[in-house]
PDB file of C-alpha atoms in Angstrom:
ATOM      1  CA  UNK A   1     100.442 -33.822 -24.642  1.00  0.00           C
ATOM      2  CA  UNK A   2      97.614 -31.679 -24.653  1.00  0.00           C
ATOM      3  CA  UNK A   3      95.993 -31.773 -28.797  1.00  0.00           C
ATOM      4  CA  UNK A   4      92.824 -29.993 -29.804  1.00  0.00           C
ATOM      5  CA  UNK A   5      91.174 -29.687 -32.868  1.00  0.00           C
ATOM      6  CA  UNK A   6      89.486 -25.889 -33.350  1.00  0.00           C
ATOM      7  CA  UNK A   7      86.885 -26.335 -35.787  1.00  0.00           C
ATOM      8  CA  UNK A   8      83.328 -24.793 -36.163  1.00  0.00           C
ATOM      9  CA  UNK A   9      81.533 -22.267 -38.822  1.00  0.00           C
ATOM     10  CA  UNK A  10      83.098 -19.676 -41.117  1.00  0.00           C
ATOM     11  CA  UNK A  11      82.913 -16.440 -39.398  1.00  0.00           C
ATOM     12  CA  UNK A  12      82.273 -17.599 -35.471  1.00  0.00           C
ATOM     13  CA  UNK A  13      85.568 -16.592 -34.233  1.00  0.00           C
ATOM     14  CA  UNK A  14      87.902 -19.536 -34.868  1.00  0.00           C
ATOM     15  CA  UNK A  15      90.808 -16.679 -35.263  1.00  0.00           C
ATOM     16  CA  UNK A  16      90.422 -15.075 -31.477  1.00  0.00           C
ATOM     17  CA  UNK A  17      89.636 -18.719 -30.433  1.00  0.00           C
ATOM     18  CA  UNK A  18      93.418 -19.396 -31.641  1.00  0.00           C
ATOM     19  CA  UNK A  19      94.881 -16.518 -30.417  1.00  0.00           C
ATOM     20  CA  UNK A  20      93.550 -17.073 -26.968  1.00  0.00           C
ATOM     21  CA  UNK A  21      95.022 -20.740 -27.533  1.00  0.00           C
ATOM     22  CA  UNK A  22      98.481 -19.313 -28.709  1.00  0.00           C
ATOM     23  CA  UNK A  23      97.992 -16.802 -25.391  1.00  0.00           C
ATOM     24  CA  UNK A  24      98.141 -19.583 -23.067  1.00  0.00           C
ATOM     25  CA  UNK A  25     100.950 -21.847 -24.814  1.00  0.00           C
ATOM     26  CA  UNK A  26      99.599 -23.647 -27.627  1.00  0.00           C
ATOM     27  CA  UNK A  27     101.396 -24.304 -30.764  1.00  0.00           C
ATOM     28  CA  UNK A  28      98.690 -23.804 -33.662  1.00  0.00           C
ATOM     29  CA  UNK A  29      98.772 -24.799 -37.501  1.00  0.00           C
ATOM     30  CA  UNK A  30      95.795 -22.978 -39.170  1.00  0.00           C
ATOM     31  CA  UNK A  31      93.782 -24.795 -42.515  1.00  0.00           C
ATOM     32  CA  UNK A  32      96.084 -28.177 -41.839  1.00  0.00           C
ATOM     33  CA  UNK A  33      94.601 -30.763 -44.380  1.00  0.00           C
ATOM     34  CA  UNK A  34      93.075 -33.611 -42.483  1.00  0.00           C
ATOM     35  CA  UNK A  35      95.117 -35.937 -44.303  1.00  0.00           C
ATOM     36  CA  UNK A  36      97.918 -34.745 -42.805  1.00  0.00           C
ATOM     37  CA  UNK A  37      97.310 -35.200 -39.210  1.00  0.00           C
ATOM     38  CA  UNK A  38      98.818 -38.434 -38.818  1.00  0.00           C
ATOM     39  CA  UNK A  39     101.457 -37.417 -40.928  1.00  0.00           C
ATOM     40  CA  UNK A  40     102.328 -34.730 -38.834  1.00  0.00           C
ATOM     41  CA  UNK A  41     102.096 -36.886 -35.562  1.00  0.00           C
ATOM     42  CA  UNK A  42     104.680 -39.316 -37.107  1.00  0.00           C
ATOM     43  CA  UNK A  43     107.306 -36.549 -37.074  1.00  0.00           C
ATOM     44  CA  UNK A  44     106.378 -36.389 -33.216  1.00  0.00           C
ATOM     45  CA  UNK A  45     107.294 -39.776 -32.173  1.00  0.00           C
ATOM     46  CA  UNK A  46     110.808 -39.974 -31.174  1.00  0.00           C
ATOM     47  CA  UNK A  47     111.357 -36.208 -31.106  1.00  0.00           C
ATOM     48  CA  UNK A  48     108.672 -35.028 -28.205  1.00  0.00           C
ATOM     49  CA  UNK A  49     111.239 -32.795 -26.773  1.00  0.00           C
ATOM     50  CA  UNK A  50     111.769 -31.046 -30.226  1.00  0.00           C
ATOM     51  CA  UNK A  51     108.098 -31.024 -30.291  1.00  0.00           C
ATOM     52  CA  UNK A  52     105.123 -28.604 -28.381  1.00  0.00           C
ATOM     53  CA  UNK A  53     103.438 -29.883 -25.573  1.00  0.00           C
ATOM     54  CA  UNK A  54      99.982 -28.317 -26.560  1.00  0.00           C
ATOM     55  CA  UNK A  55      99.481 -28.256 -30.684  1.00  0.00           C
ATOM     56  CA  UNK A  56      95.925 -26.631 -31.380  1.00  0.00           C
ATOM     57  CA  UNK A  57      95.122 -27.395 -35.360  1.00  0.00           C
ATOM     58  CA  UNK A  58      92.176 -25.551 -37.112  1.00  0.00           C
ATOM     59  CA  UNK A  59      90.199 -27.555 -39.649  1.00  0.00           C
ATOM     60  CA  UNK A  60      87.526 -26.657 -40.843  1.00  0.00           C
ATOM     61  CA  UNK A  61      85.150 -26.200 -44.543  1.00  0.00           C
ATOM     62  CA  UNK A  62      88.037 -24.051 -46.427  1.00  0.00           C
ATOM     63  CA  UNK A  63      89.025 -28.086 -47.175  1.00  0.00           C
ATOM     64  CA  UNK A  64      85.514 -28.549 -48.720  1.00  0.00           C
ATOM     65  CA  UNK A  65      84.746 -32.331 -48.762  1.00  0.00           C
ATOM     66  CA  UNK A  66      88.423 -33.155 -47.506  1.00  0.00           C
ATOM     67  CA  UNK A  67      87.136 -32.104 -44.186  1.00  0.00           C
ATOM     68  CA  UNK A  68      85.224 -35.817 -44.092  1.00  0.00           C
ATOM     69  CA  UNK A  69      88.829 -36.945 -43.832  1.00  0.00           C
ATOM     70  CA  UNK A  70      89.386 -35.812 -40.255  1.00  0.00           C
ATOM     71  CA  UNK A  71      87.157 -38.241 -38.102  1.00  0.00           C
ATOM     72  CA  UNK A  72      89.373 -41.166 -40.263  1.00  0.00           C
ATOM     73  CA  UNK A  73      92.680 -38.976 -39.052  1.00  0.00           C
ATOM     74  CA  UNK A  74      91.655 -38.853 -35.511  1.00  0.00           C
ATOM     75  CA  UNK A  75      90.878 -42.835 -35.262  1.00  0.00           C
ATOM     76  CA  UNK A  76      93.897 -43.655 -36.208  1.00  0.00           C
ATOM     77  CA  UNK A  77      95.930 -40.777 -33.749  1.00  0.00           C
ATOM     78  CA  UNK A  78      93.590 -43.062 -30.932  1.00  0.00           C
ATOM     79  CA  UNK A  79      95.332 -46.209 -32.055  1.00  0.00           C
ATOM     80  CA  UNK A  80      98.946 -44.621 -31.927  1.00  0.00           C
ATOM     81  CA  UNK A  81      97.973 -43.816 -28.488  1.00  0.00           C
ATOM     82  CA  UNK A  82      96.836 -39.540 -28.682  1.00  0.00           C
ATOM     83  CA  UNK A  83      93.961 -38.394 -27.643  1.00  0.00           C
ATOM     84  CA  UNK A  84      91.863 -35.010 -28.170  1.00  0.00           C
ATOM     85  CA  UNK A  85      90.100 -32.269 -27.558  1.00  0.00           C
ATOM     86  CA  UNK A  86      87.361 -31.095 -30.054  1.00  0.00           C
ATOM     87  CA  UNK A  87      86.643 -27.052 -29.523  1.00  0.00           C
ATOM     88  CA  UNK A  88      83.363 -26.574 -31.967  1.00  0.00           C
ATOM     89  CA  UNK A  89      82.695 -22.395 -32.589  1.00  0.00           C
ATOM     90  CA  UNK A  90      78.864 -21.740 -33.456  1.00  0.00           C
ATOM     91  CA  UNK A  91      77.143 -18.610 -34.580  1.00  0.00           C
ATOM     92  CA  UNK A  92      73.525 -18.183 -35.653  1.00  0.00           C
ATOM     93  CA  UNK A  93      73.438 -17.696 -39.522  1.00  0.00           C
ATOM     94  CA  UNK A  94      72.335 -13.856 -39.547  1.00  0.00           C
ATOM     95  CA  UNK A  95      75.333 -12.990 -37.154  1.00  0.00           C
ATOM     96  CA  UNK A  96      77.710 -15.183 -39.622  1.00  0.00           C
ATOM     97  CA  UNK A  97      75.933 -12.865 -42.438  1.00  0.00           C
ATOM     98  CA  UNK A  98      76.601  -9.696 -40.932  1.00  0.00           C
ATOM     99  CA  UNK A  99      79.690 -10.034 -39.861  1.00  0.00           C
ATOM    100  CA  UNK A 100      80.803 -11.368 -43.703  1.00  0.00           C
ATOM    101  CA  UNK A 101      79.227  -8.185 -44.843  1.00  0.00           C
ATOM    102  CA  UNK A 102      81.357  -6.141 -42.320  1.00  0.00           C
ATOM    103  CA  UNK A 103      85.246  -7.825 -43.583  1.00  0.00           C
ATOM    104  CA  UNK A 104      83.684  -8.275 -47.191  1.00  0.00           C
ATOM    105  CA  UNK A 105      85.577 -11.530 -47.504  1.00  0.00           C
ATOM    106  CA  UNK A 106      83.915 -14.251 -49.548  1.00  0.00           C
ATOM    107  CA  UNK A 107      82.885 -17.729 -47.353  1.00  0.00           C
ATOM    108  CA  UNK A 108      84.724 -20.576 -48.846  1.00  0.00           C
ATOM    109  CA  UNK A 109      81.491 -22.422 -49.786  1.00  0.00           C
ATOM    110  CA  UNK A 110      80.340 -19.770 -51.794  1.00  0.00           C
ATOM    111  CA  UNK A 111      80.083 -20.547 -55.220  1.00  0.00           C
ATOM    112  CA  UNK A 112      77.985 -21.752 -58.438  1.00  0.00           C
ATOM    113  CA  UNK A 113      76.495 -24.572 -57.332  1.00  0.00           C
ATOM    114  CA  UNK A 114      76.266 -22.255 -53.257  1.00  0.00           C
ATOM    115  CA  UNK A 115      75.375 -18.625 -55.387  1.00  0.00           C
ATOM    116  CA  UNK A 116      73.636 -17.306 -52.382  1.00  0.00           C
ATOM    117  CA  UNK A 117      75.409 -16.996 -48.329  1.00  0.00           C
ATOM    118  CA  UNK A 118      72.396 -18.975 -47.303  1.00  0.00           C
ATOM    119  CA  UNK A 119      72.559 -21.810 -49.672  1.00  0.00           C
ATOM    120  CA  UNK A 120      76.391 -22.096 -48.471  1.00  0.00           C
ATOM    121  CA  UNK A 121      75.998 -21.984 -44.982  1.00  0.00           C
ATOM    122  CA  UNK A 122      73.331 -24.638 -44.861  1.00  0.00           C
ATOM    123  CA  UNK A 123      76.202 -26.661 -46.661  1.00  0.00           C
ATOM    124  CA  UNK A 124      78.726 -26.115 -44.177  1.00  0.00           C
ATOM    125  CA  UNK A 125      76.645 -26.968 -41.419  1.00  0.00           C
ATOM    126  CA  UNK A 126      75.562 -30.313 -43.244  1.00  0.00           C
ATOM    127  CA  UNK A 127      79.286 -30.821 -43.954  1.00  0.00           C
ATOM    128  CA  UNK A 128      80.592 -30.065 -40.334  1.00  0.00           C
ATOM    129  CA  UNK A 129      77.623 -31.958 -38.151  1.00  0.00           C
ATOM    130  CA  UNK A 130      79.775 -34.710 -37.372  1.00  0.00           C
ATOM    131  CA  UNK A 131      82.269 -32.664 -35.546  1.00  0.00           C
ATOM    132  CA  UNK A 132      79.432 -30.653 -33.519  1.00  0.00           C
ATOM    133  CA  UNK A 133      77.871 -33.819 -32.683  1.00  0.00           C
ATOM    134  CA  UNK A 134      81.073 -35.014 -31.809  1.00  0.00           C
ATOM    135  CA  UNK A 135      82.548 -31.877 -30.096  1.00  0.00           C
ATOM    136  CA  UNK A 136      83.667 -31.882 -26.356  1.00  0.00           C
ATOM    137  CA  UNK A 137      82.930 -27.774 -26.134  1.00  0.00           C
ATOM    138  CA  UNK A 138      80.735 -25.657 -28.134  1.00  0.00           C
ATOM    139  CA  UNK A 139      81.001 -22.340 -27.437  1.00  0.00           C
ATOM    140  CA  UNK A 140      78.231 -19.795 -29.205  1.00  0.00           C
ATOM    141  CA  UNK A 141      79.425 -16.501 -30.311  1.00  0.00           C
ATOM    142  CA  UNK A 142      76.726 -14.547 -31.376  1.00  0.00           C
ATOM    143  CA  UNK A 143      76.428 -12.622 -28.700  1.00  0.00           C
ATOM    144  CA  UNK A 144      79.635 -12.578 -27.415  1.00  0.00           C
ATOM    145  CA  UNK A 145      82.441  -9.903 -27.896  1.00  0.00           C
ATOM    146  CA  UNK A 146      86.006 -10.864 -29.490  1.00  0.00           C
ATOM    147  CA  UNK A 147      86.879 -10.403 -25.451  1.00  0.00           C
ATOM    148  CA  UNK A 148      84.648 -12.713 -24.089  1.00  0.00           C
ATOM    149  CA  UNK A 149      85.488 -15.308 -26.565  1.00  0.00           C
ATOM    150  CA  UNK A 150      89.111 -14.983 -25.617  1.00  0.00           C
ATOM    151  CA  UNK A 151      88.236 -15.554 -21.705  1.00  0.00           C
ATOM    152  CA  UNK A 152      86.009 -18.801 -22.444  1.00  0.00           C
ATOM    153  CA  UNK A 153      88.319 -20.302 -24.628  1.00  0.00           C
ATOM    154  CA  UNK A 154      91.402 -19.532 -21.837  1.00  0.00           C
ATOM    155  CA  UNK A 155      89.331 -20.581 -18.887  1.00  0.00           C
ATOM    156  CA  UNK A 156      88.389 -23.893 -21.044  1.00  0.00           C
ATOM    157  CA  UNK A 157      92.144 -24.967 -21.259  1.00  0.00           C
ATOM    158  CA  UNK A 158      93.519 -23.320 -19.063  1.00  0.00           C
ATOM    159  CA  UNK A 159      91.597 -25.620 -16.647  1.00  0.00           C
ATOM    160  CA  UNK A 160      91.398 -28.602 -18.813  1.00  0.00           C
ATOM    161  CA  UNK A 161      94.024 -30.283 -17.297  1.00  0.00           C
ATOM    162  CA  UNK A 162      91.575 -30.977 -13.802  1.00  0.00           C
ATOM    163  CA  UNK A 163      89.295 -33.523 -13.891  1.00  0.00           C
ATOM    164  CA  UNK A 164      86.134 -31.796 -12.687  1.00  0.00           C
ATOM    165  CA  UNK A 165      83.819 -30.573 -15.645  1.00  0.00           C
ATOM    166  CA  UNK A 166      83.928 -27.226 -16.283  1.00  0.00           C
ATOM    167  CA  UNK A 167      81.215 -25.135 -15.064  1.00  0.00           C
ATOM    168  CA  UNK A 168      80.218 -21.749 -16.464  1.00  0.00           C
ATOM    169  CA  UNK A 169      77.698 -19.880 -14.402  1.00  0.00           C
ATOM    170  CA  UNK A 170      76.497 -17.109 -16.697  1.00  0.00           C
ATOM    171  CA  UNK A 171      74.180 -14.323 -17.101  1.00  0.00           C
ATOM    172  CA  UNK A 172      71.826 -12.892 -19.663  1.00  0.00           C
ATOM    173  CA  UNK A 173      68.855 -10.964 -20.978  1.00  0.00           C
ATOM    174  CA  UNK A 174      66.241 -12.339 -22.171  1.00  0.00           C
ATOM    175  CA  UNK A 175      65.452  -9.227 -24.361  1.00  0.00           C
ATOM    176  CA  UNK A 176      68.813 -10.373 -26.517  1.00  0.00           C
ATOM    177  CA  UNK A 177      68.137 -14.078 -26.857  1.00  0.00           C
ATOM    178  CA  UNK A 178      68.881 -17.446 -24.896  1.00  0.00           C
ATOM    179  CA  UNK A 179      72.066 -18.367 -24.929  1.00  0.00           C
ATOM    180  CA  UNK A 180      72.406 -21.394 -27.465  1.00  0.00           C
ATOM    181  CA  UNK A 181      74.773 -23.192 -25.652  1.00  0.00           C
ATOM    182  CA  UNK A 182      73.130 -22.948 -22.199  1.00  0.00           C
ATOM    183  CA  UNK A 183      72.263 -26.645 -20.188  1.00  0.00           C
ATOM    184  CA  UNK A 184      70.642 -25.083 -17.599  1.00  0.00           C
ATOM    185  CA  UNK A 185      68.388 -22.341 -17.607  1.00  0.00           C
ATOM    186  CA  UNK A 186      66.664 -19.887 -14.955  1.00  0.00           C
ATOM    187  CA  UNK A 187      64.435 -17.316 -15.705  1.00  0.00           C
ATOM    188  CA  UNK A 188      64.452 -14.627 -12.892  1.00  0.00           C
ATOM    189  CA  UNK A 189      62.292 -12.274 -14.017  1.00  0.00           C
ATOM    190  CA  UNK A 190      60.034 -13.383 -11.141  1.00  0.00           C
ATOM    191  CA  UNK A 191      61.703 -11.134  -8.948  1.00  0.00           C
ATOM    192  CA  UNK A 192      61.378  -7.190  -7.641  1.00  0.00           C
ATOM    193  CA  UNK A 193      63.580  -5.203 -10.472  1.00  0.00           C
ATOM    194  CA  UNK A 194      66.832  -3.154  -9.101  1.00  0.00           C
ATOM    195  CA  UNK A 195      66.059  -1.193 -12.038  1.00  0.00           C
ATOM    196  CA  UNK A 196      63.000   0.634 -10.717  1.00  0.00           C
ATOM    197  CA  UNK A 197      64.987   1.979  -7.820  1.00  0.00           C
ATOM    198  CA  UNK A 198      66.378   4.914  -8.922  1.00  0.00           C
ATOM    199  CA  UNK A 199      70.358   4.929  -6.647  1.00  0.00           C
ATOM    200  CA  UNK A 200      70.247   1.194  -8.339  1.00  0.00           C
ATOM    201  CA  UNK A 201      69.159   1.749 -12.142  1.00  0.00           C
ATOM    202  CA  UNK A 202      72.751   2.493 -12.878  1.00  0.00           C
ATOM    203  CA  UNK A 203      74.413  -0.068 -11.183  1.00  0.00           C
ATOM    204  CA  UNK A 204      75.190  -3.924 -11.839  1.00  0.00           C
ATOM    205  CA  UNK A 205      74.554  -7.041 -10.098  1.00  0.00           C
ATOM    206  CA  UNK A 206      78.438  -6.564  -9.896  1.00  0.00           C
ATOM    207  CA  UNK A 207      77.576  -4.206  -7.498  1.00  0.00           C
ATOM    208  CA  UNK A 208      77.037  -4.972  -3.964  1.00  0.00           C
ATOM    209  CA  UNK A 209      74.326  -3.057  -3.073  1.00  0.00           C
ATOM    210  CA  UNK A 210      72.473  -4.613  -6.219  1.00  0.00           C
ATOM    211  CA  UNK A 211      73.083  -7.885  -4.957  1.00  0.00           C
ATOM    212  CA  UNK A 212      72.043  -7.093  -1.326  1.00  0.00           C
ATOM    213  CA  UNK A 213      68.589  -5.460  -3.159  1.00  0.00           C
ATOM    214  CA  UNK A 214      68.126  -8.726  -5.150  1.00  0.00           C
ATOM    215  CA  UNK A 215      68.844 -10.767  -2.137  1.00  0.00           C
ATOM    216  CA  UNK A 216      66.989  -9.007   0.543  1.00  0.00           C
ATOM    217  CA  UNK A 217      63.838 -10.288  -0.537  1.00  0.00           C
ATOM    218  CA  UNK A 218      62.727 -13.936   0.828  1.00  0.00           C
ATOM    219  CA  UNK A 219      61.748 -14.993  -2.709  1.00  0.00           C
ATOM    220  CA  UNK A 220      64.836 -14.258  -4.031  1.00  0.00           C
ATOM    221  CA  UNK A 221      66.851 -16.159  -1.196  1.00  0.00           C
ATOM    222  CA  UNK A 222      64.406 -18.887  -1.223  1.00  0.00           C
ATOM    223  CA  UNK A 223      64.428 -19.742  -4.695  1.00  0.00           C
ATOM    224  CA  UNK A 224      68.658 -19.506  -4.948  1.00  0.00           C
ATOM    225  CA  UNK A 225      68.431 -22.079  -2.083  1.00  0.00           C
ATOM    226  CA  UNK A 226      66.065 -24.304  -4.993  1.00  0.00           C
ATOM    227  CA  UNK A 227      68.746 -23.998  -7.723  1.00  0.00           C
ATOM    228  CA  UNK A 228      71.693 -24.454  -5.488  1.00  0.00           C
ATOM    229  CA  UNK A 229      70.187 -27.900  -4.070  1.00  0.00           C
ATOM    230  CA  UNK A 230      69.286 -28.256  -7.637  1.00  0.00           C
ATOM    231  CA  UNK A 231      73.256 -27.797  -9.103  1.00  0.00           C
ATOM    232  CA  UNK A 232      74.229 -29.851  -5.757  1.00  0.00           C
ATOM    233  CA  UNK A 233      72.165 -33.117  -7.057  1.00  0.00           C
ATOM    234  CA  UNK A 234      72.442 -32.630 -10.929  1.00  0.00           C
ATOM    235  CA  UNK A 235      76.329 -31.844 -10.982  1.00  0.00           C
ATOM    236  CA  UNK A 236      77.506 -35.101 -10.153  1.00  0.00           C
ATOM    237  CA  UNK A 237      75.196 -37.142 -12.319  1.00  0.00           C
ATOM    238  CA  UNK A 238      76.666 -35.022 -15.285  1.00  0.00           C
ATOM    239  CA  UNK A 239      80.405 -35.530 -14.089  1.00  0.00           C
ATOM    240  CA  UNK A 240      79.223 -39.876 -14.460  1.00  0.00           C
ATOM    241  CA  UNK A 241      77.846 -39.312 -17.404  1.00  0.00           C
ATOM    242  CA  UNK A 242      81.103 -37.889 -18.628  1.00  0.00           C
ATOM    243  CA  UNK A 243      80.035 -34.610 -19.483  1.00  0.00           C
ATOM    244  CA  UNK A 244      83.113 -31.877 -19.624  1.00  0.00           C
ATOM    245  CA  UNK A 245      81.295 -28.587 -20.213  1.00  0.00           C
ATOM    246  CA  UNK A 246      77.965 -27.544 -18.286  1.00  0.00           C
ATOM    247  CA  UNK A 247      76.827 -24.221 -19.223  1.00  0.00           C
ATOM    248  CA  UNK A 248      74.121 -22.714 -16.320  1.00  0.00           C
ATOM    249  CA  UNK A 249      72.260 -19.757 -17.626  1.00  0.00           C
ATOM    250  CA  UNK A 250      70.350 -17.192 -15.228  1.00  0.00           C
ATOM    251  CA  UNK A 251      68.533 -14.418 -17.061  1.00  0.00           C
ATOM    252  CA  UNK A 252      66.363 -11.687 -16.075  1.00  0.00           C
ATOM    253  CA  UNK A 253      64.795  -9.127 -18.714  1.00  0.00           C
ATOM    254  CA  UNK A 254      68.268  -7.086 -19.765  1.00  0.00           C
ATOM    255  CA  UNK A 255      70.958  -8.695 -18.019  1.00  0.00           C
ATOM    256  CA  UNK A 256      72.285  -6.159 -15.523  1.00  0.00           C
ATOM    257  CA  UNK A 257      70.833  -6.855 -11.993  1.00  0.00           C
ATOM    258  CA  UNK A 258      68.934 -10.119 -11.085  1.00  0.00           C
ATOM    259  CA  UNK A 259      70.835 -12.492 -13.700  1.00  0.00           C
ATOM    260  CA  UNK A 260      74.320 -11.143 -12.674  1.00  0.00           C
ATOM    261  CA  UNK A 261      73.459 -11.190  -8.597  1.00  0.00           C
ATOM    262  CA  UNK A 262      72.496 -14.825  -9.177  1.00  0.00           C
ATOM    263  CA  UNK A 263      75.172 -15.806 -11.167  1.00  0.00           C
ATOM    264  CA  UNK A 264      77.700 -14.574  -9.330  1.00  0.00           C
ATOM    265  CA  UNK A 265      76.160 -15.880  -6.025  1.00  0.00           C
ATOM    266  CA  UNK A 266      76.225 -19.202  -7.849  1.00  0.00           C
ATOM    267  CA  UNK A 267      79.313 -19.057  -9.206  1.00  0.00           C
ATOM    268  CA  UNK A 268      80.857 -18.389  -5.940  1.00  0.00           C
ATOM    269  CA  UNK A 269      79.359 -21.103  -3.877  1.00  0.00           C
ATOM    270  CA  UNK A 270      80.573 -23.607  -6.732  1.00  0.00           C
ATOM    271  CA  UNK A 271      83.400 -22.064  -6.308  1.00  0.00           C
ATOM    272  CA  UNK A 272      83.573 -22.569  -2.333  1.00  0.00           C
ATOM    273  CA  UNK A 273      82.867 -26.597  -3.384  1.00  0.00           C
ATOM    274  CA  UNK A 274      86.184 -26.241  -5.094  1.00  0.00           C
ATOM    275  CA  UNK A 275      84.650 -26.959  -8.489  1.00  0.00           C
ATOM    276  CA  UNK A 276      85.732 -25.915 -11.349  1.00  0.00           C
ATOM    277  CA  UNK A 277      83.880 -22.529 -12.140  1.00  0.00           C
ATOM    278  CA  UNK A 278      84.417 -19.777 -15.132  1.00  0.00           C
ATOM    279  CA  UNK A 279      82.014 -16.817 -14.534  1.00  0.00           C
ATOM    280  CA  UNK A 280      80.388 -14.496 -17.518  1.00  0.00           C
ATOM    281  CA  UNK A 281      78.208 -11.724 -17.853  1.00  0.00           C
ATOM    282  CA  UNK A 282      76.973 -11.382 -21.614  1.00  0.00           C
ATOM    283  CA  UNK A 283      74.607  -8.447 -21.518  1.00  0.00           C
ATOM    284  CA  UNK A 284      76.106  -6.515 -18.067  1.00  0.00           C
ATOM    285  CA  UNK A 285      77.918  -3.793 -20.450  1.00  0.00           C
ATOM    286  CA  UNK A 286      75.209  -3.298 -22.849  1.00  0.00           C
ATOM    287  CA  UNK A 287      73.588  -0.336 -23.164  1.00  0.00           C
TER     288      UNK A 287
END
């Protein structure tokens, strides 16, 4: 049985993170008490034919301090024999802002002793640490659209069932921000610009003719032959250490050309390795 818990802050996307989940077969209970989990596993035993083969549950701060009662729940689902997946969705605290002003709903820690968004957002992060810290994916969603959440969260479990960590070769610009959840990051900025050629200034490192400009140079080949040996020695030591998600970040100043040619060179040659690869291009389609 495939069980994982969707939890993370008010307002990152936990709803499309479901939806994607309920997409690709799994059977999901929104705002489930924690207390209940075990309960709810009980009914299971006997009956697994009755029963899903992938249950996603959300939990998450609407339980205010009952949420403390899920890392008890899980411990004793481990000692009736289940394990779990922990899917933790993240958002920087202006985005979470914004996008409560947009729907107008209220956040569930906001009240007299929380008057202001800020006060209760600081409180939800304090009360949910324990699941980030403890989280087997964290996906970041400030920047992403409700589209690209959809495709992580698919690629995550759609795949989750192979062994090999799951490696997400991505690109960015550094004009809209680091990724947050990035391991690995290359700053190609170093390199001559597709941008300044005028039949290329339109075009994408999803292009081939961008990709044969970015590549034509000897810089540009020689240092993808650095970060391929690189991902060649470091992948393995991540896969002992047990690590299931390793996010590799290439960004160049607005995220069209150099990051996308070298991300999609990379995540093709992982791909060739037969590892298990998930490709995304954050900034490509911005204007």
């Amino acid at each position: 049985m495939h069980f994982v818990v969707v939890t993370g802050m008010s307002g990152a996307g936990k709803s499309q993170a479901v939806n994607a989940l309920e997409d690709i077969g799994y059977y999901c209970i929104d705002n489930m008490p924690p207390k209940l989990l075990v309960h709810f596993f009980q009914l299971r035993q006997g009956q697994e034919g009755r029963f899903p083969a992938k249950i996603a549950i959300v939990v998450d701060s609407r339980g205010g301090r009952m949420f403390t009662d899920l890392f008890r729940g899980l411990e004793q689902l481990e000692q009736m024999g289940y394990s779990y997946t922990i899917l933790y969705l993240d958002a920087r605290d202006d985005v979470i802002i914004t996008r409560y002003k947009e729907t107008r709903r209220k956040h569930p820690l906001l009240d007299e002793e929380h008057p202001s968004m800020q006060q209760a957002l600081e409180q939800e992060r304090e009360l949910l640490r324990p699941a980030l810290d403890q989280a087997d994916y964290v996906i970041d969603t400030s920047l992403l659209s409700a589209t690209q959440l959809k495709e992580q969260v698919a690629a995550l479990f759609l795949k989750e069932k192979k062994e090999k960590m799951l490696i997400t070769c991505t690109s960015f610009g550094f004009k809209y921000g680091i990724p947050s959840d990035a391991d690995l990051v290359f700053d190609v900025r170093c390199l001559p610009n597709p941008f300044y050629v005028p039949s290329l200034k339109n075009k994408t490192g999803l292009d081939q003719e961008v990709r044969d400009y970015v590549f034509s140079h000897e810089e540009a080949r020689q240092l993808y032959r650095k970060i391929e040996d690189l991902l060649e020695f470091t992948i393995p030591l991540y896969e002992k250490e047990g690590k299931r998600q390793l996010v590799v970040a290439f960004g160049c100043t607005g995220g069209k050309h150099r990051s996308v040619s070298f991300a999609w060179r990379a995540a093709q040659a992982l791909k060739a390795r037969e590892e298990n690869v998930f490709v995304s291009h954050r900034d490509v389609r911005k204007a």
